[in-house]
Amino acid sequence: MRNIFKKARNTTDYVNPAPRKLPRVLGTVVLLIAVLVVMGNAVEVIPSGFTGVVTTFGQIQEKPMPNGFNWKIPFVQEVLQVNNKQQDIYLEGQIWSEASDQTVVYLEGVTVTYQILPERSAWIFANVSDYTNNLVSRTLVDSALKTAAKSLASEDVTNRGLIEPAARESLQAAMDEKYGADTVKVIKVVIANMDFEERYNEAIEARQLARMEQERQQIENATNLARAQAEADAARIEAQGKAEAETILAQAKADANEILSASITERTQTQDMINSWNGVLPSTFVTDGENGLFKMFSITPAQTENAGRAAPAASPSVESAAPEETTAAQESAAQAETGAE
């Protein structure tokens, strides 16, 4: 009986070890799971372009968590991600404003591109409710666009190269004033369409037509003036040419007369008279009352010889005249003198 009892006890001891090891295995598994859960809650991976906002029992920490692999206190700290990439907000509808000269203009299809700076992510998360929708509000954009439009004249207000940079600067100033500097960066403002009200467009068209007509008239007047000036210049040049020609001709005549006057002497005059004499003595003589017969001219032998060569048949000299003619002339002169006494 004693041996049987020992065998039974030994059998019982051999069968019972399995139930004793099971709690240990379960405890190990639970411990491993707990460790994994704790480790999982202690690690936070922030993707690129985002920052983490850490809260400890609901209290937001001022310093944000950078992107990458980070540690946190499990079950105590919670991390929320804030987008720091460039984001767009599109505003539908028309925004009416005025230029600097109170010309009414409207803008529509406005797109604002902005970015939350990483260093201010925690502040944005703590102070702006629903920041993804309310950070860049329509009120701020409308006010910035109106301010930008009023800074430009009507000739420049629809120029996107001028209005868009002005709108970006105005919106950036409004964002800095509301949220503080270096919190939100306004990258650009794009305006799809800008135009004036219809009445102003009609006025612009009429003004452009009037300006075109004025320019055309100015061109026509300038052309007529140029034509008249050209004609006047041509007439002046022609008259000047004629005057210069007459002056040259008169100067030439004067020079010729001067040369001729300089060449005329008593001898040349006498020679000219001899050359032009027809050989007939005058029938009437004039005296001076004292010296008797007026001396017409005096002929030298050389002059007689020259005259003979110039006109041998038609121009005989006075000294070679017939004696009868000479005597008759002397008698006539004597009678005239006697009669005068």
One Martini backbone bead per residue (centre of mass of N, CA, C, O) as a GRO file, in nm:
protein
  341
    1MET     BB    1   0.058   0.063  -0.020
    2ARG     BB    2   0.297   0.247   0.001
    3ASN     BB    3   0.391   0.221  -0.296
    4ILE     BB    4   0.137   0.315  -0.428
    5PHE     BB    5   0.135   0.598  -0.304
    6LYS     BB    6   0.406   0.688  -0.424
    7LYS     BB    7   0.327   0.661  -0.721
    8ALA     BB    8   0.097   0.863  -0.711
    9ARG     BB    9   0.266   1.104  -0.620
   10ASN     BB   10   0.462   1.104  -0.855
   11THR     BB   11   0.251   1.147  -1.073
   12THR     BB   12   0.151   1.421  -0.973
   13ASP     BB   13   0.423   1.573  -0.993
   14TYR     BB   14   0.448   1.541  -1.316
   15VAL     BB   15   0.173   1.685  -1.407
   16ASN     BB   16   0.171   1.994  -1.257
   17PRO     BB   17   0.395   2.206  -1.387
   18ALA     BB   18   0.232   2.366  -1.616
   19PRO     BB   19   0.044   2.550  -1.440
   20ARG     BB   20   0.288   2.707  -1.312
   21LYS     BB   21   0.420   2.848  -1.591
   22LEU     BB   22   0.190   3.022  -1.718
   23PRO     BB   23   0.201   3.289  -1.552
   24ARG     BB   24   0.486   3.364  -1.642
   25VAL     BB   25   0.432   3.393  -1.942
   26LEU     BB   26   0.208   3.598  -1.920
   27GLY     BB   27   0.378   3.812  -1.772
   28THR     BB   28   0.587   3.847  -1.994
   29VAL     BB   29   0.396   3.934  -2.216
   30VAL     BB   30   0.276   4.176  -2.071
   31LEU     BB   31   0.543   4.323  -2.027
   32LEU     BB   32   0.615   4.353  -2.327
   33ILE     BB   33   0.366   4.511  -2.404
   34ALA     BB   34   0.411   4.744  -2.210
   35VAL     BB   35   0.681   4.828  -2.321
   36LEU     BB   36   0.583   4.887  -2.609
   37VAL     BB   37   0.377   5.098  -2.532
   38VAL     BB   38   0.569   5.289  -2.394
   39MET     BB   39   0.763   5.325  -2.630
   40GLY     BB   40   0.549   5.428  -2.826
   41ASN     BB   41   0.483   5.684  -2.635
   42ALA     BB   42   0.797   5.792  -2.632
   43VAL     BB   43   0.766   5.824  -2.946
   44GLU     BB   44   0.830   6.089  -3.198
   45VAL     BB   45   0.744   6.150  -3.542
   46ILE     BB   46   0.838   6.418  -3.751
   47PRO     BB   47   0.772   6.544  -4.034
   48SER     BB   48   0.839   6.711  -4.300
   49GLY     BB   49   0.704   7.040  -4.254
   50PHE     BB   50   0.686   6.998  -3.940
   51THR     BB   51   0.561   7.056  -3.608
   52GLY     BB   52   0.566   7.008  -3.254
   53VAL     BB   53   0.313   7.017  -3.003
   54VAL     BB   54   0.356   7.022  -2.658
   55THR     BB   55   0.167   6.845  -2.405
   56THR     BB   56   0.124   6.874  -2.041
   57PHE     BB   57  -0.158   6.818  -1.918
   58GLY     BB   58  -0.250   7.050  -2.147
   59GLN     BB   59   0.021   7.199  -2.149
   60ILE     BB   60   0.183   7.426  -2.340
   61GLN     BB   61   0.473   7.437  -2.499
   62GLU     BB   62   0.684   7.669  -2.631
   63LYS     BB   63   0.860   7.452  -2.746
   64PRO     BB   64   0.906   7.299  -3.025
   65MET     BB   65   0.904   7.012  -3.224
   66PRO     BB   66   1.100   6.874  -3.432
   67ASN     BB   67   1.183   6.713  -3.693
   68GLY     BB   68   1.168   6.369  -3.637
   69PHE     BB   69   1.324   6.218  -3.373
   70ASN     BB   70   1.138   6.179  -3.055
   71TRP     BB   71   1.091   6.243  -2.713
   72LYS     BB   72   0.853   6.133  -2.456
   73ILE     BB   73   0.614   6.126  -2.216
   74PRO     BB   74   0.432   5.881  -2.134
   75PHE     BB   75   0.097   5.964  -2.074
   76VAL     BB   76   0.171   6.288  -2.049
   77GLN     BB   77   0.248   6.349  -2.341
   78GLU     BB   78   0.150   6.549  -2.625
   79VAL     BB   79   0.148   6.551  -2.993
   80LEU     BB   80   0.111   6.817  -3.228
   81GLN     BB   81   0.072   6.902  -3.561
   82VAL     BB   82   0.231   7.159  -3.770
   83ASN     BB   83   0.204   7.334  -4.060
   84ASN     BB   84   0.502   7.471  -4.254
   85LYS     BB   85   0.397   7.499  -4.521
   86GLN     BB   86   0.283   7.600  -4.804
   87GLN     BB   87  -0.021   7.793  -4.828
   88ASP     BB   88  -0.357   7.818  -4.953
   89ILE     BB   89  -0.594   8.091  -5.011
   90TYR     BB   90  -0.926   8.124  -5.135
   91LEU     BB   91  -1.113   8.401  -5.275
   92GLU     BB   92  -1.426   8.470  -5.337
   93GLY     BB   93  -1.525   8.706  -5.523
   94GLN     BB   94  -1.568   9.052  -5.479
   95ILE     BB   95  -1.345   9.339  -5.438
   96TRP     BB   96  -1.405   9.660  -5.342
   97SER     BB   97  -1.258   9.972  -5.456
   98GLU     BB   98  -1.006  10.238  -5.461
   99ALA     BB   99  -0.835  10.473  -5.581
  100SER     BB  100  -0.668  10.767  -5.526
  101ASP     BB  101  -0.909  10.905  -5.727
  102GLN     BB  102  -1.184  10.739  -5.670
  103THR     BB  103  -1.174  10.488  -5.841
  104VAL     BB  104  -1.359  10.224  -5.923
  105VAL     BB  105  -1.269   9.888  -5.811
  106TYR     BB  106  -1.214   9.537  -5.882
  107LEU     BB  107  -1.161   9.214  -5.720
  108GLU     BB  108  -1.075   8.870  -5.823
  109GLY     BB  109  -0.942   8.579  -5.746
  110VAL     BB  110  -0.789   8.537  -5.460
  111THR     BB  111  -0.446   8.439  -5.374
  112VAL     BB  112  -0.290   8.313  -5.073
  113THR     BB  113   0.049   8.276  -4.973
  114TYR     BB  114   0.160   8.091  -4.685
  115GLN     BB  115   0.355   8.074  -4.360
  116ILE     BB  116   0.442   7.895  -4.079
  117LEU     BB  117   0.658   7.944  -3.844
  118PRO     BB  118   0.816   7.721  -3.641
  119GLU     BB  119   0.871   7.903  -3.381
  120ARG     BB  120   0.530   7.975  -3.383
  121SER     BB  121   0.349   7.721  -3.351
  122ALA     BB  122   0.265   7.718  -3.049
  123TRP     BB  123   0.132   7.995  -3.049
  124ILE     BB  124  -0.080   7.941  -3.262
  125PHE     BB  125  -0.212   7.697  -3.118
  126ALA     BB  126  -0.282   7.867  -2.850
  127ASN     BB  127  -0.427   8.150  -2.998
  128VAL     BB  128  -0.561   7.998  -3.253
  129SER     BB  129  -0.857   7.919  -3.363
  130ASP     BB  130  -0.863   7.738  -3.619
  131TYR     BB  131  -0.600   7.808  -3.798
  132THR     BB  132  -0.656   7.671  -4.080
  133ASN     BB  133  -0.909   7.894  -4.128
  134ASN     BB  134  -0.831   8.178  -3.944
  135LEU     BB  135  -0.556   8.305  -3.992
  136VAL     BB  136  -0.648   8.392  -4.296
  137SER     BB  137  -0.860   8.624  -4.332
  138ARG     BB  138  -1.084   8.801  -4.517
  139THR     BB  139  -1.059   9.070  -4.373
  140LEU     BB  140  -0.755   9.108  -4.411
  141VAL     BB  141  -0.750   9.090  -4.721
  142ASP     BB  142  -0.946   9.317  -4.789
  143SER     BB  143  -0.790   9.542  -4.646
  144ALA     BB  144  -0.524   9.512  -4.804
  145LEU     BB  145  -0.638   9.561  -5.092
  146LYS     BB  146  -0.756   9.844  -5.040
  147THR     BB  147  -0.492   9.977  -4.956
  148ALA     BB  148  -0.338   9.920  -5.218
  149ALA     BB  149  -0.532  10.066  -5.416
  150LYS     BB  150  -0.510  10.356  -5.274
  151SER     BB  151  -0.188  10.379  -5.354
  152LEU     BB  152  -0.306  10.402  -5.649
  153ALA     BB  153  -0.360  10.485  -5.952
  154SER     BB  154  -0.567  10.434  -6.218
  155GLU     BB  155  -0.321  10.358  -6.415
  156ASP     BB  156  -0.206  10.121  -6.185
  157VAL     BB  157  -0.426   9.936  -6.038
  158THR     BB  158  -0.433   9.705  -6.289
  159ASN     BB  159  -0.137   9.639  -6.224
  160ARG     BB  160   0.005   9.350  -6.118
  161GLY     BB  161   0.303   9.452  -6.075
  162LEU     BB  162   0.179   9.651  -5.838
  163ILE     BB  163  -0.065   9.533  -5.667
  164GLU     BB  164   0.053   9.265  -5.553
  165PRO     BB  165   0.293   9.374  -5.383
  166ALA     BB  166   0.117   9.572  -5.220
  167ALA     BB  167  -0.068   9.354  -5.097
  168ARG     BB  168   0.151   9.189  -4.952
  169GLU     BB  169   0.255   9.416  -4.769
  170SER     BB  170  -0.016   9.481  -4.633
  171LEU     BB  171  -0.069   9.192  -4.520
  172GLN     BB  172   0.193   9.166  -4.356
  173ALA     BB  173   0.135   9.403  -4.166
  174ALA     BB  174  -0.130   9.283  -4.051
  175MET     BB  175  -0.007   9.016  -3.939
  176ASP     BB  176   0.202   9.149  -3.749
  177GLU     BB  177  -0.004   9.307  -3.581
  178LYS     BB  178  -0.170   9.051  -3.483
  179TYR     BB  179   0.084   8.816  -3.434
  180GLY     BB  180   0.351   8.915  -3.508
  181ALA     BB  181   0.659   8.890  -3.573
  182ASP     BB  182   0.756   8.602  -3.718
  183THR     BB  183   0.487   8.409  -3.783
  184VAL     BB  184   0.374   8.509  -4.067
  185LYS     BB  185   0.429   8.440  -4.413
  186VAL     BB  186   0.392   8.632  -4.699
  187ILE     BB  187   0.455   8.542  -5.022
  188LYS     BB  188   0.176   8.583  -5.197
  189VAL     BB  189  -0.037   8.767  -5.438
  190VAL     BB  190  -0.316   8.665  -5.638
  191ILE     BB  191  -0.485   8.813  -5.925
  192ALA     BB  192  -0.714   8.727  -6.164
  193ASN     BB  193  -0.900   9.003  -6.148
  194MET     BB  194  -0.934   9.338  -6.299
  195ASP     BB  195  -1.164   9.627  -6.272
  196PHE     BB  196  -1.384   9.849  -6.375
  197GLU     BB  197  -1.643  10.011  -6.400
  198GLU     BB  198  -1.839  10.069  -6.668
  199ARG     BB  199  -1.833  10.382  -6.670
  200TYR     BB  200  -1.525  10.405  -6.668
  201ASN     BB  201  -1.472  10.254  -6.930
  202GLU     BB  202  -1.621  10.456  -7.108
  203ALA     BB  203  -1.447  10.698  -7.032
  204ILE     BB  204  -1.180  10.579  -7.129
  205GLU     BB  205  -1.259  10.542  -7.424
  206ALA     BB  206  -1.320  10.841  -7.480
  207ARG     BB  207  -1.039  10.945  -7.398
  208GLN     BB  208  -0.880  10.781  -7.606
  209LEU     BB  209  -1.013  10.899  -7.856
  210ALA     BB  210  -0.937  11.193  -7.798
  211ARG     BB  211  -0.633  11.142  -7.791
  212MET     BB  212  -0.605  11.032  -8.077
  213GLU     BB  213  -0.713  11.287  -8.218
  214GLN     BB  214  -0.499  11.476  -8.105
  215GLU     BB  215  -0.255  11.330  -8.221
  216ARG     BB  216  -0.342  11.349  -8.514
  217GLN     BB  217  -0.352  11.661  -8.522
  218GLN     BB  218  -0.057  11.704  -8.444
  219ILE     BB  219   0.062  11.558  -8.686
  220GLU     BB  220  -0.069  11.732  -8.902
  221ASN     BB  221   0.045  12.003  -8.807
  222ALA     BB  222   0.341  11.920  -8.827
  223THR     BB  223   0.334  11.861  -9.129
  224ASN     BB  224   0.244  12.142  -9.226
  225LEU     BB  225   0.475  12.296  -9.094
  226ALA     BB  226   0.700  12.150  -9.242
  227ARG     BB  227   0.608  12.225  -9.525
  228ALA     BB  228   0.615  12.534  -9.487
  229GLN     BB  229   0.910  12.546  -9.404
  230ALA     BB  230   1.023  12.422  -9.660
  231GLU     BB  231   0.913  12.637  -9.853
  232ALA     BB  232   1.047  12.879  -9.716
  233ASP     BB  233   1.334  12.777  -9.750
  234ALA     BB  234   1.330  12.759 -10.055
  235ALA     BB  235   1.265  13.058 -10.109
  236ARG     BB  236   1.505  13.172  -9.954
  237ILE     BB  237   1.721  13.031 -10.117
  238GLU     BB  238   1.642  13.149 -10.390
  239ALA     BB  239   1.666  13.449 -10.311
  240GLN     BB  240   1.955  13.431 -10.218
  241GLY     BB  241   2.068  13.338 -10.488
  242LYS     BB  242   1.984  13.586 -10.650
  243ALA     BB  243   2.125  13.797 -10.478
  244GLU     BB  244   2.405  13.680 -10.511
  245ALA     BB  245   2.412  13.700 -10.819
  246GLU     BB  246   2.371  14.009 -10.834
  247THR     BB  247   2.614  14.081 -10.661
  248ILE     BB  248   2.823  13.952 -10.842
  249LEU     BB  249   2.752  14.114 -11.097
  250ALA     BB  250   2.793  14.397 -10.975
  251GLN     BB  251   3.083  14.348 -10.889
  252ALA     BB  252   3.189  14.290 -11.170
  253LYS     BB  253   3.112  14.566 -11.290
  254ALA     BB  254   3.268  14.736 -11.091
  255ASP     BB  255   3.540  14.613 -11.150
  256ALA     BB  256   3.540  14.685 -11.449
  257ASN     BB  257   3.506  14.995 -11.413
  258GLU     BB  258   3.757  15.029 -11.245
  259ILE     BB  259   3.952  14.927 -11.456
  260LEU     BB  260   3.864  15.126 -11.677
  261SER     BB  261   3.917  15.388 -11.519
  262ALA     BB  262   4.221  15.326 -11.473
  263SER     BB  263   4.281  15.316 -11.801
  264ILE     BB  264   4.187  15.607 -11.831
  265THR     BB  265   4.309  15.868 -12.037
  266GLU     BB  266   4.386  16.130 -12.232
  267ARG     BB  267   4.509  15.957 -12.450
  268THR     BB  268   4.282  15.744 -12.481
  269GLN     BB  269   4.065  15.951 -12.556
  270THR     BB  270   4.197  16.060 -12.807
  271GLN     BB  271   4.214  15.789 -12.953
  272ASP     BB  272   3.909  15.740 -12.959
  273MET     BB  273   3.839  15.990 -13.126
  274ILE     BB  274   4.008  15.915 -13.370
  275ASN     BB  275   3.875  15.635 -13.426
  276SER     BB  276   3.571  15.784 -13.451
  277TRP     BB  277   3.649  15.959 -13.687
  278ASN     BB  278   3.518  16.061 -14.021
  279GLY     BB  279   3.693  16.327 -14.151
  280VAL     BB  280   3.501  16.563 -14.058
  281LEU     BB  281   3.469  16.884 -14.013
  282PRO     BB  282   3.343  17.117 -13.840
  283SER     BB  283   3.121  17.403 -13.887
  284THR     BB  284   3.142  17.455 -13.570
  285PHE     BB  285   3.279  17.683 -13.326
  286VAL     BB  286   3.409  17.712 -12.997
  287THR     BB  287   3.477  17.963 -12.768
  288ASP     BB  288   3.625  18.127 -12.470
  289GLY     BB  289   3.707  18.445 -12.537
  290GLU     BB  290   4.044  18.431 -12.524
  291ASN     BB  291   4.187  18.175 -12.698
  292GLY     BB  292   3.980  18.112 -12.894
  293LEU     BB  293   4.001  17.832 -13.022
  294PHE     BB  294   3.893  17.529 -12.937
  295LYS     BB  295   4.063  17.259 -12.823
  296MET     BB  296   4.000  16.957 -12.917
  297PHE     BB  297   4.290  16.832 -13.016
  298SER     BB  298   4.601  16.651 -13.002
  299ILE     BB  299   4.838  16.551 -13.248
  300THR     BB  300   5.056  16.305 -13.286
  301PRO     BB  301   5.255  16.118 -13.476
  302ALA     BB  302   5.187  15.848 -13.337
  303GLN     BB  303   4.878  15.880 -13.358
  304THR     BB  304   4.868  15.902 -13.662
  305GLU     BB  305   4.985  15.627 -13.718
  306ASN     BB  306   4.770  15.464 -13.562
  307ALA     BB  307   4.526  15.576 -13.719
  308GLY     BB  308   4.620  15.476 -13.992
  309ARG     BB  309   4.605  15.177 -13.917
  310ALA     BB  310   4.305  15.164 -13.820
  311ALA     BB  311   4.207  15.416 -14.050
  312PRO     BB  312   4.311  15.487 -14.365
  313ALA     BB  313   4.037  15.593 -14.512
  314ALA     BB  314   3.819  15.712 -14.279
  315SER     BB  315   4.070  15.842 -14.068
  316PRO     BB  316   4.198  16.130 -14.095
  317SER     BB  317   4.396  16.357 -13.992
  318VAL     BB  318   4.427  16.690 -13.920
  319GLU     BB  319   4.713  16.744 -14.041
  320SER     BB  320   4.618  16.586 -14.329
  321ALA     BB  321   4.455  16.796 -14.429
  322ALA     BB  322   4.344  17.014 -14.641
  323PRO     BB  323   4.440  17.338 -14.699
  324GLU     BB  324   4.164  17.453 -14.768
  325GLU     BB  325   4.015  17.363 -14.513
  326THR     BB  326   4.201  17.513 -14.315
  327THR     BB  327   4.164  17.796 -14.421
  328ALA     BB  328   3.857  17.809 -14.394
  329ALA     BB  329   3.854  17.768 -14.091
  330GLN     BB  330   4.019  18.018 -14.017
  331GLU     BB  331   3.833  18.230 -14.143
  332SER     BB  332   3.583  18.163 -13.984
  333ALA     BB  333   3.710  18.225 -13.712
  334ALA     BB  334   3.780  18.521 -13.764
  335GLN     BB  335   3.491  18.618 -13.820
  336ALA     BB  336   3.379  18.538 -13.551
  337GLU     BB  337   3.565  18.723 -13.385
  338THR     BB  338   3.481  18.991 -13.513
  339GLY     BB  339   3.183  18.974 -13.447
  340ALA     BB  340   3.225  18.968 -13.140
  341GLU     BB  341   3.357  19.265 -13.127
   0.00000   0.00000   0.00000
